[in-house]
PDB file of C-alpha atoms in Angstrom:
ATOM      1  CA  MET M   1     -13.995  21.823  44.162  1.00 80.00           C
ATOM      2  CA  PRO M   2     -10.171  21.007  44.274  1.00 86.00           C
ATOM      3  CA  ARG M   3      -7.587  21.684  41.394  1.00 91.00           C
ATOM      4  CA  SER M   4      -6.670  18.102  42.479  1.00 93.00           C
ATOM      5  CA  HIS M   5     -10.178  16.339  41.823  1.00 94.00           C
ATOM      6  CA  LYS M   6     -10.705  18.402  38.474  1.00 93.00           C
ATOM      7  CA  ILE M   7      -7.673  16.754  37.007  1.00 94.00           C
ATOM      8  CA  VAL M   8      -8.578  13.625  37.780  1.00 95.00           C
ATOM      9  CA  TYR M   9     -11.711  14.056  36.559  1.00 96.00           C
ATOM     10  CA  THR M  10     -10.523  15.617  32.843  1.00 95.00           C
ATOM     11  CA  LEU M  11      -7.644  12.184  32.787  1.00 96.00           C
ATOM     12  CA  TYR M  12     -10.885  10.315  33.101  1.00 95.00           C
ATOM     13  CA  ILE M  13     -12.649  11.996  30.004  1.00 95.00           C
ATOM     14  CA  VAL M  14      -9.860  12.052  27.978  1.00 96.00           C
ATOM     15  CA  VAL M  15      -9.571   7.998  28.731  1.00 94.00           C
ATOM     16  CA  TRP M  16     -13.101   7.453  28.230  1.00 94.00           C
ATOM     17  CA  VAL M  17     -13.265   9.934  25.162  1.00 94.00           C
ATOM     18  CA  ILE M  18     -10.164   7.714  23.309  1.00 93.00           C
ATOM     19  CA  MET M  19     -12.199   4.061  24.607  1.00 91.00           C
ATOM     20  CA  ALA M  20     -15.306   5.490  23.019  1.00 91.00           C
ATOM     21  CA  ILE M  21     -13.963   5.681  19.432  1.00 92.00           C
ATOM     22  CA  ASN M  22     -14.299   2.958  16.946  1.00 90.00           C
ATOM     23  CA  PRO M  23     -15.373  -0.110  19.875  1.00 87.00           C
ATOM     24  CA  LYS M  24     -15.572  -3.271  18.518  1.00 82.00           C
ATOM     25  CA  TYR M  25     -18.875  -3.440  18.698  1.00 79.00           C
ATOM     26  CA  ARG M  26     -20.959   0.101  19.072  1.00 81.00           C
ATOM     27  CA  GLU M  27     -23.881  -1.520  20.953  1.00 77.00           C
ATOM     28  CA  ASP M  28     -22.049  -3.209  23.385  1.00 75.00           C
ATOM     29  CA  TRP M  29     -20.273  -0.394  24.374  1.00 82.00           C
ATOM     30  CA  LEU M  30     -23.588   1.695  24.229  1.00 82.00           C
ATOM     31  CA  LEU M  31     -24.923  -0.640  26.992  1.00 78.00           C
ATOM     32  CA  GLU M  32     -21.994  -0.696  28.995  1.00 79.00           C
ATOM     33  CA  ASN M  33     -21.494   3.025  29.653  1.00 86.00           C
ATOM     34  CA  ILE M  34     -25.537   3.620  30.306  1.00 83.00           C
ATOM     35  CA  LEU M  35     -24.025   3.524  33.847  1.00 83.00           C
ATOM     36  CA  VAL M  36     -21.045   5.519  33.254  1.00 89.00           C
ATOM     37  CA  PHE M  37     -23.635   8.513  31.699  1.00 90.00           C
ATOM     38  CA  ILE M  38     -25.819   8.204  35.217  1.00 90.00           C
ATOM     39  CA  VAL M  39     -22.849   7.493  37.831  1.00 90.00           C
ATOM     40  CA  PHE M  40     -20.022  10.198  36.214  1.00 93.00           C
ATOM     41  CA  PRO M  41     -21.976  13.282  36.760  1.00 93.00           C
ATOM     42  CA  LEU M  42     -23.557  12.402  39.863  1.00 93.00           C
ATOM     43  CA  VAL M  43     -20.321  11.247  41.210  1.00 93.00           C
ATOM     44  CA  VAL M  44     -18.648  14.907  40.476  1.00 93.00           C
ATOM     45  CA  TRP M  45     -21.634  16.315  42.008  1.00 94.00           C
ATOM     46  CA  MET M  46     -21.747  14.656  45.204  1.00 92.00           C
ATOM     47  CA  ASP M  47     -17.765  15.059  45.158  1.00 92.00           C
ATOM     48  CA  HIS M  48     -18.555  18.970  45.031  1.00 91.00           C
ATOM     49  CA  LYS M  49     -20.939  18.969  47.682  1.00 87.00           C
ATOM     50  CA  HIS M  50     -19.359  16.846  50.363  1.00 87.00           C
ATOM     51  CA  ARG M  51     -15.308  16.562  49.270  1.00 89.00           C
ATOM     52  CA  TYR M  52     -14.523  13.509  49.018  1.00 92.00           C
ATOM     53  CA  THR M  53     -10.824  12.214  49.303  1.00 93.00           C
ATOM     54  CA  LEU M  54      -8.446  12.373  46.138  1.00 94.00           C
ATOM     55  CA  THR M  55      -7.489   8.685  46.910  1.00 94.00           C
ATOM     56  CA  SER M  56     -10.926   8.058  46.951  1.00 94.00           C
ATOM     57  CA  ILE M  57     -11.472   9.722  43.388  1.00 95.00           C
ATOM     58  CA  ILE M  58      -8.308   8.500  41.855  1.00 96.00           C
ATOM     59  CA  PHE M  59      -9.144   4.921  43.115  1.00 96.00           C
ATOM     60  CA  LEU M  60     -13.105   5.143  41.378  1.00 95.00           C
ATOM     61  CA  LEU M  61     -11.512   6.290  38.598  1.00 94.00           C
ATOM     62  CA  ILE M  62      -8.544   4.025  38.335  1.00 95.00           C
ATOM     63  CA  PHE M  63     -11.642   1.440  37.897  1.00 95.00           C
ATOM     64  CA  ALA M  64     -13.745   3.370  35.892  1.00 93.00           C
ATOM     65  CA  SER M  65     -10.788   3.680  32.964  1.00 93.00           C
ATOM     66  CA  LEU M  66     -10.531   0.189  33.053  1.00 90.00           C
ATOM     67  CA  HIS M  67     -14.316  -0.410  32.456  1.00 90.00           C
ATOM     68  CA  SER M  68     -14.058   1.788  29.487  1.00 90.00           C
ATOM     69  CA  LEU M  69     -11.238  -0.372  28.291  1.00 88.00           C
ATOM     70  CA  GLY M  70     -13.157  -3.387  28.641  1.00 84.00           C
ATOM     71  CA  SER M  71     -16.553  -1.461  27.111  1.00 85.00           C
ATOM     72  CA  HIS M  72     -14.545  -0.493  24.133  1.00 86.00           C
ATOM     73  CA  PHE M  73     -12.727  -4.420  23.548  1.00 81.00           C
ATOM     74  CA  THR M  74     -15.271  -6.104  25.492  1.00 77.00           C
ATOM     75  CA  TYR M  75     -14.444  -7.670  28.366  1.00 70.00           C
ATOM     76  CA  ALA M  76     -14.223 -11.272  26.808  1.00 70.00           C
ATOM     77  CA  GLU M  77     -12.018 -10.373  23.944  1.00 70.00           C
ATOM     78  CA  MET M  78      -9.739  -7.609  25.693  1.00 68.00           C
ATOM     79  CA  GLU M  79      -7.080  -8.194  23.552  1.00 69.00           C
ATOM     80  CA  TYR M  80      -4.368  -6.777  25.354  1.00 67.00           C
ATOM     81  CA  PHE M  81      -4.960  -9.480  27.932  1.00 67.00           C
ATOM     82  CA  ASP M  82      -4.272 -12.447  25.721  1.00 61.00           C
ATOM     83  CA  THR M  83      -0.601 -12.617  26.760  1.00 64.00           C
ATOM     84  CA  ILE M  84      -1.647 -13.320  30.266  1.00 65.00           C
ATOM     85  CA  THR M  85      -3.778 -15.393  29.874  1.00 61.00           C
ATOM     86  CA  GLN M  86      -1.711 -18.034  27.499  1.00 63.00           C
ATOM     87  CA  PHE M  87       1.193 -17.648  29.696  1.00 55.00           C
ATOM     88  CA  PHE M  88      -1.042 -18.727  32.343  1.00 58.00           C
ATOM     89  CA  GLY M  89      -2.742 -21.631  30.534  1.00 56.00           C
ATOM     90  CA  PHE M  90      -5.945 -20.036  31.281  1.00 62.00           C
ATOM     91  CA  GLU M  91      -9.137 -21.445  28.407  1.00 63.00           C
ATOM     92  CA  ARG M  92     -10.717 -18.011  28.983  1.00 66.00           C
ATOM     93  CA  ASN M  93      -9.780 -14.068  29.114  1.00 66.00           C
ATOM     94  CA  HIS M  94     -10.099 -13.365  33.006  1.00 66.00           C
ATOM     95  CA  PHE M  95      -9.952  -9.471  32.052  1.00 77.00           C
ATOM     96  CA  ASP M  96     -13.391  -9.586  33.056  1.00 82.00           C
ATOM     97  CA  ARG M  97     -12.567 -11.156  36.802  1.00 83.00           C
ATOM     98  CA  VAL M  98      -9.915  -8.967  37.346  1.00 86.00           C
ATOM     99  CA  VAL M  99     -12.026  -5.463  36.330  1.00 87.00           C
ATOM    100  CA  HIS M 100     -14.712  -7.377  38.545  1.00 90.00           C
ATOM    101  CA  PHE M 101     -12.057  -7.803  41.536  1.00 94.00           C
ATOM    102  CA  LEU M 102     -11.063  -3.817  41.445  1.00 94.00           C
ATOM    103  CA  PHE M 103     -14.646  -3.043  41.744  1.00 94.00           C
ATOM    104  CA  GLY M 104     -14.657  -4.345  44.554  1.00 95.00           C
ATOM    105  CA  LEU M 105     -11.164  -3.114  45.715  1.00 96.00           C
ATOM    106  CA  LEU M 106     -11.530   0.381  44.164  1.00 96.00           C
ATOM    107  CA  VAL M 107     -14.684   1.449  44.742  1.00 95.00           C
ATOM    108  CA  PHE M 108     -15.346   0.323  48.484  1.00 96.00           C
ATOM    109  CA  ARG M 109     -13.378   3.154  49.724  1.00 95.00           C
ATOM    110  CA  ILE M 110     -15.402   5.767  48.127  1.00 94.00           C
ATOM    111  CA  LEU M 111     -18.958   3.709  48.550  1.00 94.00           C
ATOM    112  CA  PHE M 112     -17.040   4.234  52.575  1.00 94.00           C
ATOM    113  CA  GLU M 113     -17.051   7.792  52.276  1.00 92.00           C
ATOM    114  CA  MET M 114     -20.403   8.513  50.599  1.00 90.00           C
ATOM    115  CA  THR M 115     -22.916   5.645  53.024  1.00 88.00           C
ATOM    116  CA  THR M 116     -21.346   5.750  56.800  1.00 83.00           C
ATOM    117  CA  ALA M 117     -22.054   9.250  57.493  1.00 78.00           C
ATOM    118  CA  GLY M 118     -25.320   7.525  59.432  1.00 78.00           C
ATOM    119  CA  ILE M 119     -23.299   4.592  61.165  1.00 85.00           C
ATOM    120  CA  THR M 120     -21.663   5.245  64.244  1.00 84.00           C
ATOM    121  CA  HIS M 121     -19.248   2.576  64.792  1.00 89.00           C
ATOM    122  CA  ILE M 122     -16.712   1.772  62.475  1.00 91.00           C
ATOM    123  CA  LYS M 123     -16.600  -2.020  62.123  1.00 91.00           C
ATOM    124  CA  LYS M 124     -20.597  -1.640  61.665  1.00 92.00           C
ATOM    125  CA  ALA M 125     -19.731   0.799  58.632  1.00 92.00           C
ATOM    126  CA  LEU M 126     -17.199  -1.482  57.194  1.00 94.00           C
ATOM    127  CA  PHE M 127     -19.102  -4.211  57.183  1.00 94.00           C
ATOM    128  CA  PHE M 128     -22.180  -2.503  56.088  1.00 94.00           C
ATOM    129  CA  VAL M 129     -19.950  -1.189  52.915  1.00 95.00           C
ATOM    130  CA  PHE M 130     -18.451  -5.075  52.136  1.00 96.00           C
ATOM    131  CA  ILE M 131     -22.285  -6.371  52.005  1.00 95.00           C
ATOM    132  CA  LEU M 132     -22.615  -3.389  49.951  1.00 95.00           C
ATOM    133  CA  ILE M 133     -20.478  -4.325  47.199  1.00 95.00           C
ATOM    134  CA  ILE M 134     -22.127  -7.872  47.077  1.00 94.00           C
ATOM    135  CA  ALA M 135     -25.263  -6.575  46.571  1.00 94.00           C
ATOM    136  CA  VAL M 136     -23.721  -3.452  43.769  1.00 92.00           C
ATOM    137  CA  SER M 137     -21.948  -6.693  42.290  1.00 91.00           C
ATOM    138  CA  ALA M 138     -24.983  -8.903  42.071  1.00 89.00           C
ATOM    139  CA  LEU M 139     -27.172  -6.556  40.938  1.00 89.00           C
ATOM    140  CA  TYR M 140     -24.849  -5.485  37.833  1.00 83.00           C
ATOM    141  CA  GLU M 141     -24.832  -9.107  37.535  1.00 80.00           C
ATOM    142  CA  ILE M 142     -28.816  -9.339  36.734  1.00 81.00           C
ATOM    143  CA  LEU M 143     -28.855  -6.142  35.287  1.00 77.00           C
ATOM    144  CA  GLU M 144     -26.152  -6.642  32.451  1.00 73.00           C
ATOM    145  CA  TRP M 145     -28.609 -10.086  31.895  1.00 73.00           C
ATOM    146  CA  LEU M 146     -31.605  -8.143  31.509  1.00 74.00           C
ATOM    147  CA  ALA M 147     -30.315  -5.600  29.792  1.00 66.00           C
ATOM    148  CA  MET M 148     -28.551  -8.057  27.018  1.00 66.00           C
ATOM    149  CA  ILE M 149     -32.181  -9.436  26.860  1.00 69.00           C
ATOM    150  CA  VAL M 150     -34.086  -6.320  26.858  1.00 68.00           C
ATOM    151  CA  PHE M 151     -32.049  -4.499  24.323  1.00 62.00           C
ATOM    152  CA  HIS M 152     -29.761  -6.462  22.397  1.00 60.00           C
ATOM    153  CA  PRO M 153     -29.927  -9.944  22.410  1.00 62.00           C
ATOM    154  CA  GLU M 154     -28.009 -10.830  19.657  1.00 59.00           C
ATOM    155  CA  LEU M 155     -25.054  -9.402  21.273  1.00 56.00           C
ATOM    156  CA  GLY M 156     -25.289 -12.385  23.260  1.00 52.00           C
ATOM    157  CA  ILE M 157     -21.683 -13.906  24.449  1.00 51.00           C
ATOM    158  CA  ALA M 158     -20.123 -10.103  23.437  1.00 49.00           C
ATOM    159  CA  PHE M 159     -22.052  -8.324  26.228  1.00 49.00           C
ATOM    160  CA  MET M 160     -22.545 -10.855  29.026  1.00 50.00           C
ATOM    161  CA  GLY M 161     -18.750 -12.108  28.238  1.00 51.00           C
ATOM    162  CA  THR M 162     -19.573 -15.402  30.000  1.00 49.00           C
ATOM    163  CA  GLN M 163     -17.030 -17.211  27.441  1.00 52.00           C
ATOM    164  CA  GLY M 164     -19.031 -20.496  27.784  1.00 54.00           C
ATOM    165  CA  ASP M 165     -19.202 -20.460  31.747  1.00 57.00           C
ATOM    166  CA  ILE M 166     -22.574 -20.940  33.051  1.00 63.00           C
ATOM    167  CA  TRP M 167     -21.129 -19.635  36.401  1.00 64.00           C
ATOM    168  CA  ASP M 168     -19.537 -16.474  35.412  1.00 71.00           C
ATOM    169  CA  GLY M 169     -22.243 -14.060  37.621  1.00 71.00           C
ATOM    170  CA  HIS M 170     -21.577 -16.106  40.271  1.00 79.00           C
ATOM    171  CA  LYS M 171     -17.704 -16.260  39.863  1.00 81.00           C
ATOM    172  CA  ASP M 172     -17.579 -12.548  38.940  1.00 84.00           C
ATOM    173  CA  THR M 173     -19.725 -11.402  42.236  1.00 89.00           C
ATOM    174  CA  VAL M 174     -16.946 -13.838  44.541  1.00 91.00           C
ATOM    175  CA  ALA M 175     -14.494 -11.791  42.562  1.00 90.00           C
ATOM    176  CA  ALA M 176     -15.626  -8.404  43.657  1.00 92.00           C
ATOM    177  CA  MET M 177     -16.517  -9.736  47.293  1.00 94.00           C
ATOM    178  CA  ILE M 178     -12.805 -10.936  47.432  1.00 95.00           C
ATOM    179  CA  GLY M 179     -11.651  -7.290  46.028  1.00 95.00           C
ATOM    180  CA  ALA M 180     -13.846  -6.032  48.820  1.00 95.00           C
ATOM    181  CA  SER M 181     -12.285  -7.881  51.552  1.00 95.00           C
ATOM    182  CA  VAL M 182      -8.833  -7.091  51.153  1.00 95.00           C
ATOM    183  CA  ASN M 183     -10.119  -3.101  52.413  1.00 95.00           C
ATOM    184  CA  LEU M 184     -10.362  -4.662  56.068  1.00 92.00           C
ATOM    185  CA  PHE M 185      -7.011  -4.986  56.008  1.00 92.00           C
ATOM    186  CA  PHE M 186      -6.819  -1.212  56.314  1.00 91.00           C
ATOM    187  CA  TYR M 187      -8.864  -1.514  59.125  1.00 89.00           C
ATOM    188  CA  LYS M 188      -6.673   0.888  60.689  1.00 88.00           C
ATOM    189  CA  SER M 189      -6.332   3.918  57.502  1.00 89.00           C
ATOM    190  CA  TYR M 190     -10.717   3.259  57.557  1.00 89.00           C
ATOM    191  CA  LYS M 191     -10.906   3.990  61.447  1.00 88.00           C
ATOM    192  CA  LYS M 192      -8.799   6.785  61.043  1.00 87.00           C
ATOM    193  CA  LEU M 193     -11.042   7.977  57.829  1.00 83.00           C
ATOM    194  CA  PHE M 194     -14.357   7.357  60.021  1.00 83.00           C
ATOM    195  CA  ARG M 195     -12.876   9.434  62.563  1.00 81.00           C
ATOM    196  CA  SER M 196     -12.832  12.754  60.389  1.00 76.00           C
ATOM    197  CA  LYS M 197     -15.969  12.351  59.114  1.00 66.00           C
ATOM    198  CA  VAL M 198     -17.700  11.921  62.419  1.00 58.00           C
TER     199      VAL M 198
END
């Protein structure tokens, strides 16, 4: 594994450890990090095996670091986003919506590298990853709801972060879809990356 990748992984671990110290709601933090415990080691192992690009690793770990921030404060109560909320006069804290958008924007590239090896056409590969982002985002919303019901129903709003919006899950999925859509404007870059993988 390249040294640059190891540095990025180390930086993420430092961020994760800092965000694990005295989170606002310990049970919420634990639920938010279940996927981190599974996905992070898997990504490191797959990167060691398949050598993903540094750009993909950086994008993924920027998103993961923001997720750590959200799990520390909870997405609904991320206090450092309050200034933006007040400036624009929003009725709710939109930090969760921004992170869902960044999921689509930043995770797209590494999913492209991970999942398109057997696809022979660039447009099909991009469409597949676009649909995959939407599916993963929607699945996350369902798993989030199930985890809250099964493990800690008393967390309610803190974990789900709906902030009174019954369409919160739908809007989060749309935010991820918009983020993924931005990647399609970089068609030439992905085409070059695709050719290097074929």
